[in-house]
CSV table of C-alpha atoms and ligand atoms in Angstrom, one decimal:
chain,number,residue,atom,x,y,z
Z,1105,MET,CA,18.9,-107.7,-66.0
Z,1106,SER,CA,20.2,-109.4,-62.6
Z,1107,SER,CA,17.7,-110.3,-59.7
Z,1108,LEU,CA,20.0,-107.0,-58.0
Z,1109,GLU,CA,18.6,-105.1,-61.0
Z,1110,PHE,CA,15.6,-106.8,-61.5
Z,1111,PRO,CA,13.0,-103.7,-60.3
Z,1112,ASP,CA,11.3,-105.8,-57.7
Z,1113,GLY,CA,8.3,-104.1,-55.9
Z,1114,GLY,CA,8.4,-101.9,-59.1
Z,1115,PHE,CA,8.0,-101.4,-62.7
Z,1116,CYS,CA,9.5,-103.6,-65.3
Z,1117,PRO,CA,8.6,-101.9,-69.1
Z,1118,THR,CA,11.6,-103.9,-70.8
Z,1119,ILE,CA,13.6,-107.3,-70.8
Z,1120,ASN,CA,17.2,-106.3,-72.4
Z,1121,SER,CA,15.5,-103.8,-74.2
Z,1122,PHE,CA,12.4,-105.8,-75.4
Z,1123,SER,CA,9.4,-104.6,-74.4
Z,1124,VAL,CA,7.4,-106.9,-71.8
Z,1125,VAL,CA,4.2,-105.5,-73.2
Z,1126,ASP,CA,4.6,-106.6,-76.9
Z,1127,LEU,CA,6.3,-110.0,-75.9
Z,1128,ALA,CA,2.7,-111.0,-73.6
Z,1129,ARG,CA,0.5,-109.6,-77.0
Z,1130,ARG,CA,3.1,-111.2,-79.0
Z,1131,TYR,CA,3.5,-114.6,-77.7
Z,1132,GLY,CA,0.6,-115.1,-75.4
Z,1133,THR,CA,0.8,-115.2,-71.6
Z,1134,PRO,CA,2.2,-117.2,-69.4
Z,1135,THR,CA,5.3,-117.2,-71.0
Z,1136,TYR,CA,8.7,-117.5,-69.9
Z,1137,VAL,CA,11.2,-115.6,-71.7
Z,1138,TYR,CA,14.8,-116.2,-71.1
Z,1139,ASP,CA,18.2,-113.6,-71.8
Z,1140,ALA,CA,21.0,-115.4,-73.3
Z,1141,ALA,CA,22.7,-112.8,-72.4
Z,1142,VAL,CA,22.4,-113.2,-68.8
Z,1143,ILE,CA,23.6,-117.1,-69.2
Z,1144,ARG,CA,26.4,-116.0,-70.9
Z,1145,ARG,CA,27.7,-113.7,-68.4
Z,1146,GLN,CA,26.8,-116.5,-65.6
Z,1147,VAL,CA,29.0,-119.4,-67.6
Z,1148,GLU,CA,31.5,-116.2,-67.6
Z,1149,ARG,CA,31.9,-115.7,-64.0
Z,1150,LEU,CA,32.1,-119.7,-63.4
Z,1151,ARG,CA,35.5,-119.9,-65.8
Z,1152,GLN,CA,37.7,-120.5,-63.0
Z,1153,PHE,CA,36.6,-124.0,-63.0
Z,1154,GLU,CA,37.8,-126.5,-65.3
Z,1155,VAL,CA,34.4,-128.4,-66.2
Z,1156,ILE,CA,31.1,-127.0,-66.1
Z,1157,ARG,CA,28.6,-129.7,-65.9
Z,1158,TYR,CA,25.5,-127.7,-66.3
Z,1159,ALA,CA,22.6,-129.9,-64.7
Z,1160,GLN,CA,20.4,-129.5,-67.1
Z,1161,LYS,CA,17.1,-130.2,-64.6
Z,1162,ALA,CA,16.8,-126.5,-63.7
Z,1163,ASN,CA,16.0,-125.4,-67.6
Z,1164,SER,CA,16.1,-128.6,-70.1
Z,1165,ASN,CA,14.8,-126.3,-72.9
Z,1166,LEU,CA,16.4,-127.5,-76.0
Z,1167,ALA,CA,18.1,-124.2,-76.6
Z,1168,VAL,CA,19.3,-123.4,-73.1
Z,1169,LEU,CA,21.0,-127.2,-73.5
Z,1170,ASP,CA,22.5,-125.6,-76.8
Z,1171,LEU,CA,24.0,-122.1,-75.7
Z,1172,LEU,CA,25.6,-123.9,-72.6
Z,1173,ARG,CA,27.3,-126.1,-75.1
Z,1174,ARG,CA,28.3,-123.8,-77.1
Z,1175,LEU,CA,29.7,-121.8,-74.0
Z,1176,GLY,CA,32.1,-124.4,-73.7
Z,1177,GLY,CA,29.8,-126.4,-70.9
Z,1178,VAL,CA,28.9,-130.2,-70.5
Z,1179,VAL,CA,25.6,-131.8,-68.9
Z,1180,ASP,CA,24.3,-134.3,-66.4
Z,1181,ALA,CA,21.1,-135.8,-66.8
Z,1182,VAL,CA,18.9,-137.8,-64.5
Z,1183,SER,CA,17.1,-139.1,-66.6
Z,1184,ALA,CA,16.0,-140.9,-69.4
Z,1185,GLY,CA,14.5,-138.2,-71.1
Z,1186,GLU,CA,17.4,-135.8,-70.2
Z,1187,LEU,CA,19.5,-138.3,-71.5
Z,1188,LEU,CA,18.1,-137.7,-75.2
Z,1189,ARG,CA,17.5,-134.2,-74.7
Z,1190,ALA,CA,21.5,-134.0,-74.2
Z,1191,ARG,CA,21.8,-135.7,-77.3
Z,1192,ALA,CA,19.4,-133.4,-79.3
Z,1193,ALA,CA,21.3,-130.8,-78.2
Z,1194,GLY,CA,24.5,-132.1,-79.6
Z,1195,TYR,CA,26.8,-133.0,-76.5
Z,1196,ALA,CA,28.8,-135.7,-77.9
Z,1197,LEU,CA,28.3,-139.2,-76.4
Z,1198,ALA,CA,32.0,-140.6,-76.1
Z,1199,SER,CA,34.4,-138.3,-75.1
Z,1200,GLU,CA,36.4,-137.6,-72.2
Z,1201,PRO,CA,36.1,-135.6,-69.8
Z,1202,PRO,CA,32.2,-136.9,-70.6
Z,1203,GLU,CA,29.8,-134.5,-71.9
Z,1204,VAL,CA,27.1,-136.2,-70.8
Z,1205,VAL,CA,27.1,-137.9,-67.2
Z,1206,TYR,CA,24.2,-139.4,-65.6
Z,1207,THR,CA,23.7,-138.9,-61.9
Z,1208,ALA,CA,20.9,-140.3,-60.0
Z,1209,ASP,CA,19.8,-142.7,-56.8
Z,1210,ILE,CA,18.6,-145.3,-59.0
Z,1211,PHE,CA,18.2,-146.4,-62.7
Z,1212,ASP,CA,14.8,-147.0,-64.0
Z,1213,ARG,CA,14.8,-149.5,-67.0
Z,1214,GLU,CA,14.4,-147.2,-69.6
Z,1215,ALA,CA,17.5,-144.9,-68.2
Z,1216,LEU,CA,20.0,-148.1,-67.9
Z,1217,GLU,CA,18.9,-149.5,-71.1
Z,1218,LEU,CA,20.2,-146.0,-72.7
Z,1219,VAL,CA,23.3,-145.6,-70.9
Z,1220,VAL,CA,24.1,-149.3,-71.5
Z,1221,LYS,CA,23.0,-148.8,-75.3
Z,1222,GLU,CA,24.9,-145.4,-75.1
Z,1223,GLY,CA,27.8,-146.3,-73.0
Z,1224,THR,CA,27.2,-142.9,-70.9
Z,1225,HIS,CA,29.5,-142.4,-68.1
Z,1226,VAL,CA,27.7,-143.1,-64.5
Z,1227,ASN,CA,27.7,-141.1,-61.2
Z,1228,CYS,CA,25.7,-143.9,-58.7
Z,1229,GLY,CA,24.3,-142.6,-55.8
Z,1230,SER,CA,23.4,-145.9,-54.7
Z,1231,PRO,CA,25.0,-148.9,-53.9
Z,1232,ASP,CA,22.5,-151.0,-56.0
Z,1233,MET,CA,23.4,-149.2,-59.3
Z,1234,LEU,CA,26.7,-151.0,-59.2
Z,1235,ASP,CA,25.5,-154.1,-59.5
Z,1236,GLN,CA,22.2,-153.1,-61.9
Z,1237,TYR,CA,25.3,-151.0,-64.2
Z,1238,GLY,CA,28.4,-154.0,-63.5
Z,1239,GLU,CA,26.1,-157.1,-64.6
Z,1240,ARG,CA,25.6,-154.8,-68.1
Z,1241,CYS,CA,28.6,-153.3,-68.4
Z,1242,PRO,CA,31.5,-155.2,-66.5
Z,1243,GLY,CA,34.9,-153.2,-66.6
Z,1244,GLN,CA,33.7,-149.8,-67.2
Z,1245,GLY,CA,35.0,-146.5,-64.7
Z,1246,VAL,CA,32.2,-145.2,-62.6
Z,1247,THR,CA,32.0,-142.3,-60.4
Z,1248,LEU,CA,30.1,-142.3,-56.7
Z,1249,ARG,CA,27.7,-139.6,-55.6
Z,1250,ILE,CA,28.9,-139.8,-51.7
Z,1251,ASN,CA,26.5,-138.5,-49.2
Z,1252,PRO,CA,28.9,-136.6,-46.1
Z,1253,GLY,CA,26.9,-137.5,-43.3
Z,1254,PHE,CA,25.6,-134.0,-43.1
Z,1255,GLY,CA,24.0,-131.5,-45.3
Z,1256,HIS,CA,23.2,-128.1,-46.0
Z,1257,GLY,CA,19.9,-126.6,-47.4
Z,1258,HIS,CA,17.5,-123.3,-47.7
Z,1259,SER,CA,14.9,-126.1,-46.5
Z,1260,GLN,CA,14.5,-129.7,-45.2
Z,1261,LYS,CA,13.2,-129.9,-49.3
Z,1262,THR,CA,16.3,-128.7,-50.9
Z,1263,ASN,CA,18.5,-130.6,-47.9
Z,1264,THR,CA,20.8,-132.8,-50.1
Z,1265,GLY,CA,23.5,-134.6,-47.2
Z,1266,GLY,CA,22.7,-136.4,-44.4
Z,1267,PRO,CA,21.0,-139.2,-42.2
Z,1268,GLN,CA,17.3,-137.9,-43.7
Z,1269,SER,CA,18.7,-137.4,-47.1
Z,1270,LYS,CA,17.8,-140.1,-50.0
Z,1271,HIS,CA,21.1,-138.6,-51.7
Z,1272,GLY,CA,24.2,-140.6,-52.3
Z,1273,ILE,CA,26.1,-143.6,-51.0
Z,1274,TRP,CA,26.3,-143.2,-47.1
Z,1275,HIS,CA,29.6,-142.7,-46.1
Z,1276,THR,CA,30.8,-145.3,-44.2
Z,1277,GLN,CA,29.7,-147.8,-47.0
Z,1278,LEU,CA,32.1,-146.2,-49.8
Z,1279,GLU,CA,34.5,-149.6,-49.1
Z,1280,GLU,CA,32.0,-151.9,-49.5
Z,1281,CYS,CA,30.6,-150.2,-52.4
Z,1282,VAL,CA,34.2,-150.2,-54.1
Z,1283,GLN,CA,34.2,-154.2,-53.4
Z,1284,ARG,CA,30.7,-154.2,-54.9
Z,1285,GLY,CA,31.9,-153.0,-58.1
Z,1286,GLN,CA,35.3,-154.7,-58.1
Z,1287,LYS,CA,33.0,-157.9,-58.2
Z,1288,TRP,CA,31.8,-156.7,-62.1
Z,1289,GLY,CA,35.2,-155.1,-62.7
Z,1290,LEU,CA,34.3,-151.5,-62.1
Z,1291,ARG,CA,36.5,-149.3,-61.4
Z,1292,VAL,CA,35.6,-146.1,-59.2
Z,1293,THR,CA,37.1,-142.9,-61.1
Z,1294,GLY,CA,35.6,-139.9,-59.6
Z,1295,LEU,CA,34.1,-138.8,-56.3
Z,1296,HIS,CA,31.0,-136.6,-56.2
Z,1297,MET,CA,29.1,-134.7,-53.3
Z,1298,HIS,CA,26.1,-132.2,-54.1
Z,1299,ILE,CA,25.9,-130.5,-50.7
Z,1300,GLY,CA,25.1,-127.3,-51.6
Z,1301,SER,CA,26.6,-124.9,-49.0
Z,1302,GLY,CA,25.8,-121.6,-50.7
Z,1303,THR,CA,27.3,-118.7,-49.6
Z,1304,ASP,CA,28.5,-120.3,-45.8
Z,1305,PHE,CA,31.8,-121.1,-46.6
Z,1306,GLU,CA,32.8,-122.3,-43.1
Z,1307,HIS,CA,30.3,-125.7,-44.0
Z,1308,LEU,CA,31.9,-125.4,-47.5
Z,1309,SER,CA,35.7,-126.0,-46.4
Z,1310,GLN,CA,33.7,-129.3,-43.9
Z,1311,VAL,CA,32.4,-130.6,-47.6
Z,1312,CYS,CA,35.8,-130.1,-49.2
Z,1313,GLU,CA,37.5,-131.7,-46.4
Z,1314,ALA,CA,35.2,-134.3,-46.3
Z,1315,MET,CA,35.9,-134.9,-50.1
Z,1316,VAL,CA,39.6,-135.3,-49.3
Z,1317,GLN,CA,38.9,-138.2,-47.0
Z,1318,ALA,CA,36.4,-140.2,-49.1
Z,1319,ALA,CA,39.0,-139.7,-51.9
Z,1320,ARG,CA,41.9,-141.2,-49.9
Z,1321,ARG,CA,40.0,-143.7,-48.4
Z,1322,ILE,CA,39.1,-144.8,-52.2
Z,1323,GLY,CA,42.8,-144.1,-53.5
Z,1324,PRO,CA,44.7,-143.0,-56.9
Z,1325,SER,CA,42.2,-144.8,-58.9
Z,1326,ILE,CA,40.2,-141.3,-58.6
Z,1327,HIS,CA,41.1,-138.6,-61.6
Z,1328,SER,CA,38.0,-136.5,-61.1
Z,1329,ILE,CA,36.3,-135.0,-58.1
Z,1330,SER,CA,32.6,-132.8,-58.5
Z,1331,ALA,CA,31.9,-130.3,-56.6
Z,1332,GLY,CA,27.8,-130.7,-57.3
Z,1333,GLY,CA,26.0,-127.7,-57.4
Z,1334,GLY,CA,24.2,-125.3,-55.0
Z,1335,LEU,CA,25.7,-122.2,-55.8
Z,1336,PRO,CA,23.3,-119.4,-54.7
Z,1337,THR,CA,21.0,-116.8,-56.7
Z,1338,PRO,CA,20.3,-113.8,-55.4
Z,1339,TYR,CA,16.5,-113.6,-54.7
Z,1340,ARG,CA,16.1,-110.6,-53.1
Z,1341,ASN,CA,18.2,-107.3,-53.4
Z,1342,SER,CA,19.3,-108.0,-50.0
Z,1343,ASP,CA,21.2,-111.5,-50.8
Z,1344,GLN,CA,24.9,-111.3,-51.1
Z,1345,PRO,CA,26.0,-112.5,-54.5
Z,1346,LEU,CA,28.4,-115.6,-54.5
Z,1347,ASP,CA,32.1,-114.9,-54.0
Z,1348,ILE,CA,32.9,-117.4,-56.7
Z,1349,ALA,CA,36.8,-117.0,-56.4
Z,1350,ARG,CA,36.8,-118.0,-52.8
Z,1351,TYR,CA,34.4,-120.6,-53.5
Z,1352,HIS,CA,36.8,-122.2,-56.6
Z,1353,GLN,CA,39.8,-121.3,-54.4
Z,1354,LEU,CA,38.4,-124.0,-51.7
Z,1355,TRP,CA,37.6,-126.7,-54.1
Z,1356,ASP,CA,41.1,-126.3,-56.2
Z,1357,GLY,CA,42.7,-126.8,-52.6
Z,1358,ALA,CA,41.1,-130.0,-52.2
Z,1359,ARG,CA,41.9,-130.9,-55.7
Z,1360,ARG,CA,45.9,-130.1,-55.3
Z,1361,GLN,CA,46.1,-132.3,-52.2
Z,1362,LEU,CA,44.9,-134.4,-53.7
Z,1363,GLU,CA,47.3,-134.5,-56.4
Z,1364,SER,CA,50.1,-133.9,-54.9
Z,1365,GLU,CA,49.5,-136.8,-52.7
Z,1366,TRP,CA,48.8,-139.0,-56.0
Z,1367,GLY,CA,51.2,-137.4,-58.4
Z,1368,HIS,CA,48.3,-137.4,-61.2
Z,1369,PRO,CA,46.2,-134.8,-62.2
Z,1370,VAL,CA,42.3,-134.7,-61.1
Z,1371,ARG,CA,39.8,-133.2,-63.0
Z,1372,LEU,CA,37.2,-130.4,-60.6
Z,1373,GLU,CA,34.2,-130.6,-61.7
Z,1374,LEU,CA,31.4,-128.3,-60.9
Z,1375,GLU,CA,27.4,-128.3,-61.6
Z,1376,PRO,CA,25.7,-126.1,-61.0
Z,1377,GLY,CA,22.1,-126.2,-62.2
Z,1378,ARG,CA,20.4,-122.9,-60.9
Z,1379,TYR,CA,23.5,-120.3,-61.2
Z,1380,PRO,CA,23.7,-119.9,-65.0
Z,1381,VAL,CA,20.0,-119.8,-65.5
Z,1382,ALA,CA,17.9,-118.4,-62.4
Z,1383,GLU,CA,18.3,-114.5,-63.2
Z,1384,ALA,CA,18.4,-115.2,-67.0
Z,1385,GLY,CA,14.2,-116.1,-67.0
Z,1386,TYR,CA,11.2,-114.1,-66.4
Z,1387,LEU,CA,7.5,-115.3,-66.4
Z,1388,ILE,CA,4.9,-112.8,-68.0
Z,1389,THR,CA,2.0,-113.4,-67.0
Z,1390,GLU,CA,-1.0,-111.1,-67.2
Z,1391,ILE,CA,-3.6,-109.7,-64.2
Z,1392,ARG,CA,-6.7,-111.5,-65.0
Z,1393,ALA,CA,-8.7,-109.9,-61.6
Z,1394,VAL,CA,-7.7,-107.6,-59.0
Z,1395,LYS,CA,-9.8,-107.9,-56.0
Z,1396,ARG,CA,-10.5,-107.3,-52.5
Z,1397,MET,CA,-10.5,-109.7,-49.3
Z,1398,GLY,CA,-11.5,-107.6,-46.5
Z,1399,ASP,CA,-8.7,-105.8,-45.7
Z,1400,ASN,CA,-6.3,-107.6,-48.3
Z,1401,LEU,CA,-5.5,-107.0,-51.9
Z,1402,PHE,CA,-5.2,-109.7,-54.6
Z,1403,TYR,CA,-3.4,-109.6,-57.9
Z,1404,LEU,CA,-5.2,-113.0,-59.5
Z,1405,VAL,CA,-2.6,-113.3,-62.6
Z,1406,ASP,CA,-2.9,-115.9,-65.4
Z,1407,ALA,CA,-0.1,-118.1,-64.1
Z,1408,GLY,CA,-0.2,-120.6,-61.1
Z,1409,PHE,CA,2.2,-123.7,-59.4
Z,1410,ASN,CA,1.5,-125.7,-62.5
Z,1411,ASN,CA,3.9,-123.0,-64.0
Z,1412,LEU,CA,6.4,-121.9,-61.2
Z,1413,ALA,CA,6.3,-124.4,-58.3
Z,1414,ARG,CA,9.0,-123.2,-56.0
Z,1415,PRO,CA,6.9,-120.3,-53.8
Z,1416,ILE,CA,4.3,-123.2,-53.0
Z,1417,LEU,CA,6.8,-125.9,-52.7
Z,1418,TYR,CA,9.5,-124.3,-50.6
Z,1419,GLY,CA,7.9,-120.4,-50.3
Z,1420,ALA,CA,10.3,-119.4,-52.7
Z,1421,TYR,CA,10.6,-115.6,-52.8
Z,1422,HIS,CA,11.3,-114.3,-56.7
Z,1423,PRO,CA,11.4,-110.4,-57.1
Z,1424,LEU,CA,8.0,-109.2,-59.0
Z,1425,ALA,CA,7.3,-106.4,-60.8
Z,1426,VAL,CA,4.3,-104.8,-63.2
Z,1427,ALA,CA,4.5,-104.1,-66.4
Z,1428,LEU,CA,2.0,-101.7,-67.5
Z,1429,ALA,CA,-0.2,-102.1,-70.7
Z,1430,ASN,CA,-0.9,-98.2,-70.9
Z,1431,PRO,CA,2.1,-96.8,-69.1
Z,1432,GLN,CA,0.5,-93.3,-68.6
Z,1433,THR,CA,-1.4,-94.8,-65.9
Z,1434,GLN,CA,1.7,-95.1,-63.4
Z,1435,GLN,CA,0.7,-94.8,-59.4
Z,1436,ALA,CA,2.1,-95.3,-56.4
Z,1437,THR,CA,2.6,-98.7,-54.6
Z,1438,GLN,CA,0.1,-101.1,-52.4
Z,1439,PRO,CA,0.5,-104.1,-50.6
Z,1440,VAL,CA,-0.8,-106.5,-52.6
Z,1441,ILE,CA,-0.8,-110.8,-52.5
Z,1442,VAL,CA,-0.5,-112.0,-56.3
Z,1443,GLY,CA,-2.4,-115.5,-56.6
Z,1444,GLY,CA,-2.9,-117.9,-59.4
Z,1445,PRO,CA,-5.7,-119.2,-61.2
Z,1446,LEU,CA,-5.8,-122.7,-59.7
Z,1447,CYS,CA,-8.4,-123.9,-57.7
Z,1448,GLU,CA,-5.9,-124.4,-54.7
Z,1449,SER,CA,-5.8,-121.9,-51.9
Z,1450,GLY,CA,-2.0,-122.4,-51.8
Z,1451,ASP,CA,-1.6,-121.3,-55.0
Z,1452,ILE,CA,-0.4,-117.7,-54.1
Z,1453,PHE,CA,3.5,-116.5,-55.0
Z,1454,THR,CA,3.7,-114.7,-52.0
Z,1455,GLN,CA,3.7,-117.2,-49.4
Z,1456,THR,CA,6.4,-118.2,-46.9
Z,1457,ASP,CA,7.9,-121.6,-46.2
Z,1458,GLY,CA,4.9,-123.1,-44.1
Z,1459,GLY,CA,2.7,-121.5,-46.4
Z,1460,THR,CA,1.6,-118.1,-45.0
Z,1461,VAL,CA,0.7,-115.6,-47.1
Z,1462,VAL,CA,2.6,-112.3,-47.4
Z,1463,HIS,CA,2.2,-109.2,-48.9
Z,1464,ARG,CA,4.4,-107.6,-51.5
Z,1465,GLN,CA,4.5,-103.7,-52.3
Z,1466,LEU,CA,3.6,-103.2,-56.1
Z,1467,PRO,CA,2.5,-100.6,-58.4
Z,1468,ALA,CA,-1.2,-100.0,-58.8
Z,1469,ALA,CA,-2.3,-102.1,-61.7
Z,1470,ASN,CA,-5.4,-103.2,-63.3
Z,1471,VAL,CA,-6.8,-106.3,-65.3
Z,1472,GLY,CA,-4.7,-106.4,-68.7
Z,1473,ASP,CA,-1.7,-105.1,-67.1
Z,1474,TYR,CA,1.1,-107.5,-66.6
Z,1475,LEU,CA,2.8,-108.7,-63.9
Z,1476,VAL,CA,6.4,-110.4,-64.2
Z,1477,ILE,CA,8.1,-112.7,-62.2
Z,1478,GLY,CA,12.3,-112.3,-61.8
Z,1479,CYS,CA,14.7,-115.1,-61.6
Z,1480,ALA,CA,12.4,-117.2,-62.7
Z,1481,GLY,CA,14.7,-119.2,-65.1
Z,1482,ALA,CA,15.8,-122.5,-63.0
Z,1483,TYR,CA,13.2,-124.8,-61.6
Z,1484,GLY,CA,10.3,-122.6,-63.3
Z,1485,PHE,CA,9.0,-124.3,-66.5
Z,1486,VAL,CA,11.1,-127.7,-65.8
Z,1487,MET,CA,8.6,-128.3,-63.1
Z,1488,GLY,CA,5.3,-127.6,-64.6
Z,1489,SER,CA,2.4,-129.6,-64.9
Z,1490,ASN,CA,-1.4,-129.8,-66.7
Z,1491,TYR,CA,-3.1,-129.6,-63.1
Z,1492,ASN,CA,-6.3,-128.0,-63.8
Z,1493,SER,CA,-6.3,-129.0,-67.2
Z,1494,LYS,CA,-3.6,-125.7,-67.9
Z,1495,PRO,CA,-1.1,-126.0,-70.8
Z,1496,LEU,CA,2.4,-125.8,-70.1
Z,1497,ALA,CA,3.8,-122.5,-70.6
Z,1498,ALA,CA,5.4,-121.0,-73.8
Z,1499,GLU,CA,9.4,-120.4,-73.9
Z,1500,VAL,CA,11.4,-117.6,-75.7
Z,1501,LEU,CA,14.8,-116.9,-76.3
Z,1502,LEU,CA,16.3,-113.4,-76.2
Z,1503,ASP,CA,19.2,-113.7,-77.9
Z,1504,ARG,CA,21.3,-110.9,-79.8
Z,1505,GLY,CA,18.5,-108.5,-80.3
Z,1506,SER,CA,16.3,-111.3,-82.1
Z,1507,ASP,CA,13.1,-113.1,-79.5
Z,1508,HIS,CA,12.7,-116.7,-80.7
Z,1509,LEU,CA,10.1,-118.8,-79.9
Z,1510,VAL,CA,11.4,-122.1,-78.5
Z,1511,ARG,CA,8.7,-124.0,-77.4
Z,1512,PRO,CA,5.1,-122.6,-78.0
Z,1513,ARG,CA,2.4,-122.7,-75.7
Z,1514,GLN,CA,1.1,-126.3,-75.5
Z,1515,GLY,CA,-2.0,-126.7,-77.2
Z,1516,SER,CA,-5.5,-127.1,-75.1
Z,1517,ALA,CA,-5.8,-130.1,-77.4
Z,1518,SER,CA,-2.9,-132.5,-76.2
Z,1519,LEU,CA,-4.3,-132.2,-72.7
Z,1520,PHE,CA,-6.3,-135.2,-73.9
Z,1521,ALA,CA,-5.6,-136.0,-77.2
Z,1522,SER,CA,-3.6,-139.8,-76.0
Z,1523,GLU,CA,-6.8,-140.4,-73.7
Z,1524,SER,CA,-9.5,-142.6,-74.3
Z,1525,ILE,CA,-13.1,-144.0,-73.5
Z,1526,PRO,CA,-13.0,-147.4,-72.9
Z,1527,GLY,CA,-16.0,-149.6,-74.8
X,66,LIG,C1,23.2,-134.0,-58.6
X,66,LIG,C2,22.5,-132.6,-58.6
X,66,LIG,N1,23.6,-131.8,-59.0
X,66,LIG,C3,23.4,-130.3,-59.3
X,66,LIG,C4,22.2,-129.7,-58.7
X,66,LIG,C5,22.1,-128.0,-59.3
X,66,LIG,O1,21.6,-128.0,-58.1
X,66,LIG,P1,21.8,-126.6,-58.4
X,66,LIG,O2,20.7,-126.0,-59.1
X,66,LIG,O3,21.2,-126.1,-56.6
X,66,LIG,O4,22.8,-125.5,-58.5
X,66,LIG,C6,21.3,-130.6,-58.2
X,66,LIG,C7,20.3,-130.7,-58.1
X,66,LIG,O5,19.5,-131.0,-57.5
X,66,LIG,C8,22.0,-132.2,-57.9
X,66,LIG,O6,20.7,-132.9,-57.0
């Protein structure tokens, strides 16, 4: 089921023929459910790209990483923890193209030790990383993440380019970075830009042009370019699905231009996070209170921004639907505000950027019915927290007719098991 097929504002009795009520009763709530068939479909749609490097920050459950690896994907890691996850999911350490790349704006000490020990390819987003890495691993090839001086994004918090972004190496510092790397014998073998143009192809062609210009300044030592991620997901029925052929055509054109100038192959990588997994994920919650506040009707569910932070962070829209515990009771829809259990007034799933609370048309429902949050497979569980001492949700993978618990709900005792009272 894609977001376009998700019954936003209606009833969601099943997910890929699994009954929502059965899943909720078997695994409890809140539970994330991922549909492997949707992940496969999304990866197939990207096949034109030579290398699909999954940005695991979107969803790093080992079962998801393993599935993407079996589908031929390689992976990006932004921390020591993600490097260890990649290894645990079976990604090879020494390989060409590298199956694991560390992309970040800093090395924390743990990550630096790990990339040194494991020989991980690094993509540097700050000049200082070149010295820190070069001192420990002289003579290696590295990739540079470039901030071309302009950006794009649905909110200031997701804009990844321009002078207000902390990401990447500022475009005018390219030559300086090459020289800084040369001090340690580092060769710049690839360039990376994660700007995220969404469906704005005019903007995307500017990004491609900026990539070509930057690559020319470095010269033929470049053997790979990465288009980053930022491929949009249609969260609303009115959102246009991405024209992937056109997206590929623009990047492929940039790559071919460099190949013809240099006479050697240039690998084109794509680094999607959201695209393969967003539409595959559902957060099943139980409605625990239905109450009126003046003219407003609230459904309060047992998941909050401790489970899915995108609405409170960016005012992100997620499609919502109801699964009735007793399907005989189907009734008309009504305007509802959906909130969670946390002791924060911003713990609302129906809000716009800036925190304005809005209504959604949803079927009449009672305590004990279920609310399904759609398109929740990316930046959902991974941004979870233990705020209000709430355990992390369970995660379930649906694959070829079977349901697999791929992470049990966190036990409440583990919330404070490592804490101690001095004295
Ligand atoms: C360097 C980099 N690559 C890829 C991604 C994935 O972006 P998206 O999930 O929008 O595809 C991100 C997201 O923050 C990123 O920072």
